[in-house]
C-alpha cells in the first residue's frame, strides 16, 4: 500500500515536471498517452494493481488512483489549451495579410497592335454596313494590276516594287485586288471591306516588305466624292477623337478618277503645327478616290448607271500614328516592353 502511494506521488511528479518540457499540442497528446492510454498508460496500469491490494485497502486505492486520473486529465487539458492557443496565434500571425500592400501585377496577353487597329476599323465600318471580304495573298498579275487599270508597262507599276512568283503570279502589293474579285461576283449595291497582308520590296523605318492594308469599296447609284468625305469624317473622329477633320488633296491612282490623298488634322497639336505633323497641322493617312469607270467596266458593271468610291488604309501607319511609334519594326519585333504599353 505504502509502495503504491509512492508510485502515485511519483507519477504526479513525473507529470508535473514533464508538462513543463512540452513544446506543442502534438507533444501534449503523446505525453498524455504515456499515462492515460487505456492499455499501456501508466495510470491505467496502476488500476490493474487493484487485484493485488488487500480487500480493505481497495476502496482507498481506487479513490486515490481516480483522483490522480482526474488531476492528470485536467493538467493535460490545461496545457493542451495553452499550446493550442499559442499555435493558433502563430498561425494567425503567419497567415496575416497586409491589405495595404499593392496587388500583384497579373500579366495578361493582348491582341497585337496591328490586330487591335484592324479590329477597330472593322467595327467602325461594320457599323456603317460594310461586309468583310478577305482575298488571298497570292494573286495574279491581272487582279493586282491589269484589271485595276494598270496594264503591263504602265508607269504606275513602278510605284510598287512587286515580288513576282512567276510571270503570272505575285504576292499582292495592295488589297485593291479584292475590289475586282468582289465586283466580278456581285452586281451593286456593293459595300465591302478587305483587310489583309500585302507585300512590297521596300524596307526602311516606315516601310516593311510585309504590311497590312484595309481596302474599302462602295458601288451604288448616285455615289459621289462627298459620300467618301462624309464617311471619312466619321472614321477619323472615331479613331483619332472628336474634332478631327479631313482634307482631300489631289493625287493619282490608276484605279480611281479623281484620286485623292486624305489628310487628318493633327490630333497631337490640334492643327497648330508640331513635330508629328512636321509643322503643317495635317497628317496623311490614306489614299482614295472615285472608282475609275474603266475598272467598273472591266468587271461588267454599267458605269453609266453606277458609281463608286474606294479607299486603301495602311494599318501599320495608322497604328504608328495612334500609338506614337517612329519605327515600323517596333510592330514586328514582338518586344513585350513595347507591346505591353498598347491596349485600347
Ligand atoms: N492601293 C493603294 C496603295 O496601296 C491605296 C489605295 C488608293 C486604294 C486609292 C484605293 C484607292 O482603293 O482608291 O497605295
mmCIF file of N, CA and C in Angstrom, residues 201-296:
data_model
loop_
_atom_site.group_PDB
_atom_site.id
_atom_site.type_symbol
_atom_site.label_atom_id
_atom_site.label_comp_id
_atom_site.label_asym_id
_atom_site.label_seq_id
_atom_site.Cartn_x
_atom_site.Cartn_y
_atom_site.Cartn_z
ATOM 1 N N UNK A 201 8.762 45.121 -102.123
ATOM 2 C CA UNK A 201 10.197 45.105 -101.864
ATOM 3 C C UNK A 201 10.611 46.508 -101.415
ATOM 4 N N UNK A 202 10.420 46.749 -100.136
ATOM 5 C CA UNK A 202 10.610 48.085 -99.580
ATOM 6 C C UNK A 202 10.961 47.908 -98.110
ATOM 7 N N UNK A 203 11.994 48.585 -97.622
ATOM 8 C CA UNK A 203 12.402 48.338 -96.244
ATOM 9 C C UNK A 203 13.151 49.525 -95.652
ATOM 10 N N UNK A 204 12.482 50.281 -94.814
ATOM 11 C CA UNK A 204 13.164 51.333 -94.054
ATOM 12 C C UNK A 204 12.362 51.585 -92.774
ATOM 13 N N UNK A 205 12.607 52.731 -92.101
ATOM 14 C CA UNK A 205 11.969 52.955 -90.793
ATOM 15 C C UNK A 205 10.441 52.963 -90.870
ATOM 16 N N UNK A 206 9.898 53.358 -92.018
ATOM 17 C CA UNK A 206 8.429 53.423 -92.096
ATOM 18 C C UNK A 206 7.846 52.420 -93.095
ATOM 19 N N UNK A 207 8.724 51.609 -93.715
ATOM 20 C CA UNK A 207 8.227 50.605 -94.672
ATOM 21 C C UNK A 207 8.766 49.230 -94.324
ATOM 22 N N UNK A 208 7.918 48.227 -94.572
ATOM 23 C CA UNK A 208 8.346 46.861 -94.322
ATOM 24 C C UNK A 208 7.913 46.012 -95.515
ATOM 25 N N UNK A 209 8.688 44.970 -95.863
ATOM 26 C CA UNK A 209 8.329 44.155 -97.044
ATOM 27 C C UNK A 209 6.948 43.513 -96.918
ATOM 28 N N UNK A 210 6.499 43.340 -95.674
ATOM 29 C CA UNK A 210 5.128 42.845 -95.490
ATOM 30 C C UNK A 210 4.407 43.813 -94.566
ATOM 31 N N UNK A 211 3.245 44.246 -94.962
ATOM 32 C CA UNK A 211 2.458 45.099 -94.072
ATOM 33 C C UNK A 211 0.971 44.825 -94.298
ATOM 34 N N UNK A 212 0.144 45.579 -93.617
ATOM 35 C CA UNK A 212 -1.289 45.271 -93.652
ATOM 36 C C UNK A 212 -2.086 46.450 -94.191
ATOM 37 N N UNK A 213 -3.027 46.135 -95.046
ATOM 38 C CA UNK A 213 -3.895 47.187 -95.585
ATOM 39 C C UNK A 213 -5.356 46.872 -95.313
ATOM 40 N N UNK A 214 -6.148 47.911 -95.444
ATOM 41 C CA UNK A 214 -7.598 47.718 -95.348
ATOM 42 C C UNK A 214 -8.210 48.471 -96.526
ATOM 43 N N UNK A 215 -8.801 47.690 -97.407
ATOM 44 C CA UNK A 215 -9.396 48.281 -98.596
ATOM 45 C C UNK A 215 -10.881 48.490 -98.357
ATOM 46 N N UNK A 216 -11.428 49.555 -98.925
ATOM 47 C CA UNK A 216 -12.877 49.765 -98.842
ATOM 48 C C UNK A 216 -13.413 50.041 -100.223
ATOM 49 N N UNK A 217 -14.603 49.539 -100.498
ATOM 50 C CA UNK A 217 -15.202 49.787 -101.820
ATOM 51 C C UNK A 217 -16.714 49.931 -101.660
ATOM 52 N N UNK A 218 -17.233 51.024 -102.228
ATOM 53 C CA UNK A 218 -18.682 51.221 -102.228
ATOM 54 C C UNK A 218 -19.087 51.489 -103.671
ATOM 55 N N UNK A 219 -20.015 50.703 -104.198
ATOM 56 C CA UNK A 219 -20.526 50.956 -105.556
ATOM 57 C C UNK A 219 -22.041 50.942 -105.485
ATOM 58 N N UNK A 220 -22.626 52.011 -106.000
ATOM 59 C CA UNK A 220 -24.099 52.094 -105.991
ATOM 60 C C UNK A 220 -24.513 53.208 -106.953
ATOM 61 N N UNK A 221 -25.815 53.439 -107.053
ATOM 62 C CA UNK A 221 -26.265 54.559 -107.885
ATOM 63 C C UNK A 221 -26.050 55.848 -107.092
ATOM 64 N N UNK A 222 -25.662 56.902 -107.800
ATOM 65 C CA UNK A 222 -25.590 58.233 -107.182
ATOM 66 C C UNK A 222 -24.519 58.422 -106.123
ATOM 67 N N UNK A 223 -23.455 57.651 -106.214
ATOM 68 C CA UNK A 223 -22.349 57.826 -105.242
ATOM 69 C C UNK A 223 -21.436 58.959 -105.728
ATOM 70 N N UNK A 224 -20.967 59.781 -104.809
ATOM 71 C CA UNK A 224 -20.044 60.848 -105.207
ATOM 72 C C UNK A 224 -18.906 60.987 -104.199
ATOM 73 N N UNK A 225 -17.983 61.858 -104.515
ATOM 74 C CA UNK A 225 -16.819 62.077 -103.656
ATOM 75 C C UNK A 225 -17.244 62.590 -102.273
ATOM 76 N N UNK A 226 -18.377 63.308 -102.235
ATOM 77 C CA UNK A 226 -18.795 63.837 -100.929
ATOM 78 C C UNK A 226 -19.262 62.707 -100.006
ATOM 79 N N UNK A 227 -19.741 61.593 -100.573
ATOM 80 C CA UNK A 227 -20.081 60.435 -99.717
ATOM 81 C C UNK A 227 -18.812 59.898 -99.061
ATOM 82 N N UNK A 228 -17.734 59.873 -99.862
ATOM 83 C CA UNK A 228 -16.454 59.405 -99.333
ATOM 84 C C UNK A 228 -15.991 60.334 -98.207
ATOM 85 N N UNK A 229 -16.076 61.626 -98.458
ATOM 86 C CA UNK A 229 -15.623 62.617 -97.476
ATOM 87 C C UNK A 229 -16.427 62.477 -96.173
ATOM 88 N N UNK A 230 -17.739 62.311 -96.316
ATOM 89 C CA UNK A 230 -18.601 62.165 -95.127
ATOM 90 C C UNK A 230 -18.226 60.932 -94.316
ATOM 91 N N UNK A 231 -17.992 59.844 -95.031
ATOM 92 C CA UNK A 231 -17.649 58.599 -94.337
ATOM 93 C C UNK A 231 -16.287 58.705 -93.646
ATOM 94 N N UNK A 232 -15.354 59.370 -94.317
ATOM 95 C CA UNK A 232 -14.016 59.522 -93.740
ATOM 96 C C UNK A 232 -14.042 60.364 -92.466
ATOM 97 N N UNK A 233 -14.914 61.378 -92.456
ATOM 98 C CA UNK A 233 -15.027 62.227 -91.257
ATOM 99 C C UNK A 233 -15.430 61.374 -90.050
ATOM 100 N N UNK A 234 -16.428 60.497 -90.282
ATOM 101 C CA UNK A 234 -16.883 59.619 -89.193
ATOM 102 C C UNK A 234 -15.729 58.733 -88.745
ATOM 103 N N UNK A 235 -15.039 58.182 -89.732
ATOM 104 C CA UNK A 235 -13.928 57.261 -89.436
ATOM 105 C C UNK A 235 -12.838 57.921 -88.578
ATOM 106 N N UNK A 236 -12.357 59.081 -89.016
ATOM 107 C CA UNK A 236 -11.221 59.680 -88.297
ATOM 108 C C UNK A 236 -11.627 60.176 -86.901
ATOM 109 N N UNK A 237 -12.893 60.586 -86.786
ATOM 110 C CA UNK A 237 -13.317 61.026 -85.453
ATOM 111 C C UNK A 237 -13.384 59.858 -84.490
ATOM 112 N N UNK A 238 -13.800 58.714 -85.018
ATOM 113 C CA UNK A 238 -13.861 57.524 -84.148
ATOM 114 C C UNK A 238 -12.456 57.051 -83.793
ATOM 115 N N UNK A 239 -11.505 57.205 -84.712
ATOM 116 C CA UNK A 239 -10.157 56.700 -84.438
ATOM 117 C C UNK A 239 -9.299 57.710 -83.675
ATOM 118 N N UNK A 240 -9.310 58.945 -84.119
ATOM 119 C CA UNK A 240 -8.397 59.935 -83.518
ATOM 120 C C UNK A 240 -9.092 60.891 -82.553
ATOM 121 N N UNK A 241 -10.387 60.764 -82.421
ATOM 122 C CA UNK A 241 -11.099 61.603 -81.457
ATOM 123 C C UNK A 241 -11.929 62.680 -82.140
ATOM 124 N N UNK A 242 -12.967 63.110 -81.407
ATOM 125 C CA UNK A 242 -13.863 64.151 -81.947
ATOM 126 C C UNK A 242 -13.064 65.406 -82.235
ATOM 127 N N UNK A 243 -13.506 66.166 -83.195
ATOM 128 C CA UNK A 243 -12.779 67.395 -83.505
ATOM 129 C C UNK A 243 -11.753 67.179 -84.606
ATOM 130 N N UNK A 244 -11.457 65.887 -84.926
ATOM 131 C CA UNK A 244 -10.521 65.628 -86.028
ATOM 132 C C UNK A 244 -11.276 65.824 -87.346
ATOM 133 N N UNK A 245 -10.642 66.523 -88.287
ATOM 134 C CA UNK A 245 -11.299 66.697 -89.593
ATOM 135 C C UNK A 245 -10.400 66.141 -90.693
ATOM 136 N N UNK A 246 -10.933 66.105 -91.906
ATOM 137 C CA UNK A 246 -10.139 65.583 -93.022
ATOM 138 C C UNK A 246 -9.949 66.650 -94.095
ATOM 139 N N UNK A 247 -8.925 66.417 -94.887
ATOM 140 C CA UNK A 247 -8.650 67.309 -96.013
ATOM 141 C C UNK A 247 -8.292 66.402 -97.186
ATOM 142 N N UNK A 248 -8.878 66.672 -98.349
ATOM 143 C CA UNK A 248 -8.556 65.852 -99.524
ATOM 144 C C UNK A 248 -7.601 66.631 -100.424
ATOM 145 N N UNK A 249 -6.533 65.937 -100.829
ATOM 146 C CA UNK A 249 -5.582 66.558 -101.760
ATOM 147 C C UNK A 249 -5.579 65.753 -103.043
ATOM 148 N N UNK A 250 -5.487 66.431 -104.207
ATOM 149 C CA UNK A 250 -5.464 65.678 -105.462
ATOM 150 C C UNK A 250 -4.258 64.744 -105.521
ATOM 151 N N UNK A 251 -4.474 63.560 -106.070
ATOM 152 C CA UNK A 251 -3.389 62.602 -106.168
ATOM 153 C C UNK A 251 -3.592 61.770 -107.419
ATOM 154 N N UNK A 252 -2.853 60.695 -107.527
ATOM 155 C CA UNK A 252 -3.060 59.821 -108.688
ATOM 156 C C UNK A 252 -2.996 58.351 -108.315
ATOM 157 N N UNK A 253 -4.022 57.622 -108.660
ATOM 158 C CA UNK A 253 -4.016 56.160 -108.639
ATOM 159 C C UNK A 253 -4.693 55.727 -109.930
ATOM 160 N N UNK A 254 -4.210 54.695 -110.580
ATOM 161 C CA UNK A 254 -4.792 54.315 -111.877
ATOM 162 C C UNK A 254 -6.249 53.873 -111.772
ATOM 163 N N UNK A 255 -6.629 53.338 -110.605
ATOM 164 C CA UNK A 255 -7.980 52.753 -110.478
ATOM 165 C C UNK A 255 -9.011 53.725 -109.936
ATOM 166 N N UNK A 256 -8.617 54.976 -109.690
ATOM 167 C CA UNK A 256 -9.594 55.977 -109.257
ATOM 168 C C UNK A 256 -9.438 57.239 -110.085
ATOM 169 N N UNK A 257 -10.559 57.922 -110.314
ATOM 170 C CA UNK A 257 -10.528 59.175 -111.074
ATOM 171 C C UNK A 257 -11.734 60.016 -110.682
ATOM 172 N N UNK A 258 -11.620 61.110 -109.972
ATOM 173 C CA UNK A 258 -10.360 61.633 -109.453
ATOM 174 C C UNK A 258 -9.817 60.801 -108.280
ATOM 175 N N UNK A 259 -8.514 60.979 -108.018
ATOM 176 C CA UNK A 259 -7.878 60.306 -106.880
ATOM 177 C C UNK A 259 -7.505 61.363 -105.850
ATOM 178 N N UNK A 260 -7.567 60.938 -104.613
ATOM 179 C CA UNK A 260 -7.197 61.891 -103.553
ATOM 180 C C UNK A 260 -6.290 61.239 -102.508
ATOM 181 N N UNK A 261 -5.547 62.096 -101.849
ATOM 182 C CA UNK A 261 -4.759 61.687 -100.691
ATOM 183 C C UNK A 261 -5.518 62.306 -99.523
ATOM 184 N N UNK A 262 -5.784 61.507 -98.487
ATOM 185 C CA UNK A 262 -6.585 62.041 -97.378
ATOM 186 C C UNK A 262 -5.682 62.366 -96.196
ATOM 187 N N UNK A 263 -5.786 63.620 -95.738
ATOM 188 C CA UNK A 263 -5.037 64.043 -94.549
ATOM 189 C C UNK A 263 -6.015 64.216 -93.390
ATOM 190 N N UNK A 264 -5.529 63.972 -92.159
ATOM 191 C CA UNK A 264 -6.361 64.320 -90.983
ATOM 192 C C UNK A 264 -5.704 65.480 -90.264
ATOM 193 N N UNK A 265 -6.542 66.305 -89.629
ATOM 194 C CA UNK A 265 -5.977 67.411 -88.847
ATOM 195 C C UNK A 265 -5.166 66.778 -87.724
ATOM 196 N N UNK A 266 -3.997 67.340 -87.411
ATOM 197 C CA UNK A 266 -3.091 66.704 -86.456
ATOM 198 C C UNK A 266 -3.739 66.586 -85.082
ATOM 199 N N UNK A 267 -3.870 65.332 -84.626
ATOM 200 C CA UNK A 267 -4.539 65.096 -83.337
ATOM 201 C C UNK A 267 -3.613 65.394 -82.166
ATOM 202 N N UNK A 268 -2.329 65.579 -82.470
ATOM 203 C CA UNK A 268 -1.353 65.855 -81.406
ATOM 204 C C UNK A 268 -1.399 67.344 -81.030
ATOM 205 N N UNK A 269 -1.348 68.212 -82.045
ATOM 206 C CA UNK A 269 -1.285 69.660 -81.773
ATOM 207 C C UNK A 269 -2.589 70.352 -82.148
ATOM 208 N N UNK A 270 -3.579 69.585 -82.536
ATOM 209 C CA UNK A 270 -4.884 70.135 -82.965
ATOM 210 C C UNK A 270 -4.725 71.123 -84.119
ATOM 211 N N UNK A 271 -3.771 70.847 -84.996
ATOM 212 C CA UNK A 271 -3.643 71.649 -86.213
ATOM 213 C C UNK A 271 -2.692 72.831 -86.109
ATOM 214 N N UNK A 272 -2.111 73.043 -84.912
ATOM 215 C CA UNK A 272 -1.235 74.229 -84.753
ATOM 216 C C UNK A 272 0.115 74.034 -85.443
ATOM 217 N N UNK A 273 0.520 72.785 -85.567
ATOM 218 C CA UNK A 273 1.846 72.511 -86.145
ATOM 219 C C UNK A 273 2.775 71.967 -85.075
ATOM 220 N N UNK A 274 3.267 70.735 -85.264
ATOM 221 C CA UNK A 274 4.172 70.126 -84.278
ATOM 222 C C UNK A 274 5.112 69.177 -85.014
ATOM 223 N N UNK A 275 5.905 68.405 -84.209
ATOM 224 C CA UNK A 275 6.878 67.510 -84.820
ATOM 225 C C UNK A 275 6.175 66.413 -85.639
ATOM 226 N N UNK A 276 5.087 65.890 -85.057
ATOM 227 C CA UNK A 276 4.378 64.779 -85.702
ATOM 228 C C UNK A 276 3.870 65.160 -87.089
ATOM 229 N N UNK A 277 3.298 66.369 -87.201
ATOM 230 C CA UNK A 277 2.729 66.777 -88.500
ATOM 231 C C UNK A 277 3.729 67.616 -89.290
ATOM 232 N N UNK A 278 4.969 67.630 -88.835
ATOM 233 C CA UNK A 278 6.064 68.386 -89.477
ATOM 234 C C UNK A 278 5.663 69.839 -89.688
ATOM 235 N N UNK A 279 4.983 70.368 -88.698
ATOM 236 C CA UNK A 279 4.630 71.788 -88.715
ATOM 237 C C UNK A 279 3.476 72.162 -89.622
ATOM 238 N N UNK A 280 2.876 71.167 -90.304
ATOM 239 C CA UNK A 280 1.839 71.520 -91.284
ATOM 240 C C UNK A 280 0.441 71.509 -90.693
ATOM 241 N N UNK A 281 0.267 70.836 -89.548
ATOM 242 C CA UNK A 281 -1.071 70.731 -88.964
ATOM 243 C C UNK A 281 -1.882 69.585 -89.555
ATOM 244 N N UNK A 282 -1.322 68.894 -90.561
ATOM 245 C CA UNK A 282 -2.046 67.797 -91.222
ATOM 246 C C UNK A 282 -1.178 66.545 -91.322
ATOM 247 N N UNK A 283 -1.827 65.392 -91.259
ATOM 248 C CA UNK A 283 -1.098 64.126 -91.399
ATOM 249 C C UNK A 283 -1.792 63.275 -92.471
ATOM 250 N N UNK A 284 -0.970 62.764 -93.401
ATOM 251 C CA UNK A 284 -1.531 61.941 -94.472
ATOM 252 C C UNK A 284 -1.874 60.555 -93.922
ATOM 253 N N UNK A 285 -3.105 60.086 -94.175
ATOM 254 C CA UNK A 285 -3.452 58.761 -93.643
ATOM 255 C C UNK A 285 -3.880 57.721 -94.678
ATOM 256 N N UNK A 286 -4.415 58.151 -95.796
ATOM 257 C CA UNK A 286 -4.841 57.111 -96.749
ATOM 258 C C UNK A 286 -5.039 57.665 -98.152
ATOM 259 N N UNK A 287 -5.140 56.720 -99.092
ATOM 260 C CA UNK A 287 -5.426 57.080 -100.475
ATOM 261 C C UNK A 287 -6.859 56.674 -100.805
ATOM 262 N N UNK A 288 -7.492 57.441 -101.687
ATOM 263 C CA UNK A 288 -8.893 57.127 -102.007
ATOM 264 C C UNK A 288 -9.266 57.756 -103.345
ATOM 265 N N UNK A 289 -10.494 57.583 -103.738
ATOM 266 C CA UNK A 289 -10.945 58.225 -104.963
ATOM 267 C C UNK A 289 -12.257 57.643 -105.466
ATOM 268 N N UNK A 290 -12.705 58.221 -106.570
ATOM 269 C CA UNK A 290 -13.907 57.713 -107.219
ATOM 270 C C UNK A 290 -13.456 56.599 -108.167
ATOM 271 N N UNK A 291 -14.119 55.452 -108.074
ATOM 272 C CA UNK A 291 -13.668 54.299 -108.854
ATOM 273 C C UNK A 291 -13.651 54.643 -110.352
ATOM 274 N N UNK A 292 -12.518 54.405 -110.977
ATOM 275 C CA UNK A 292 -12.351 54.689 -112.399
ATOM 276 C C UNK A 292 -13.370 53.880 -113.214
ATOM 277 N N UNK A 293 -14.019 54.552 -114.148
ATOM 278 C CA UNK A 293 -15.039 53.880 -114.967
ATOM 279 C C UNK A 293 -14.478 52.634 -115.636
ATOM 280 N N UNK A 294 -13.208 52.708 -116.016
ATOM 281 C CA UNK A 294 -12.595 51.565 -116.705
ATOM 282 C C UNK A 294 -12.582 50.332 -115.796
ATOM 283 N N UNK A 295 -12.396 50.562 -114.505
ATOM 284 C CA UNK A 295 -12.367 49.442 -113.559
ATOM 285 C C UNK A 295 -13.773 48.817 -113.453
ATOM 286 N N UNK A 296 -14.797 49.672 -113.380
ATOM 287 C CA UNK A 296 -16.169 49.141 -113.313
ATOM 288 C C UNK A 296 -16.442 48.311 -114.563
#
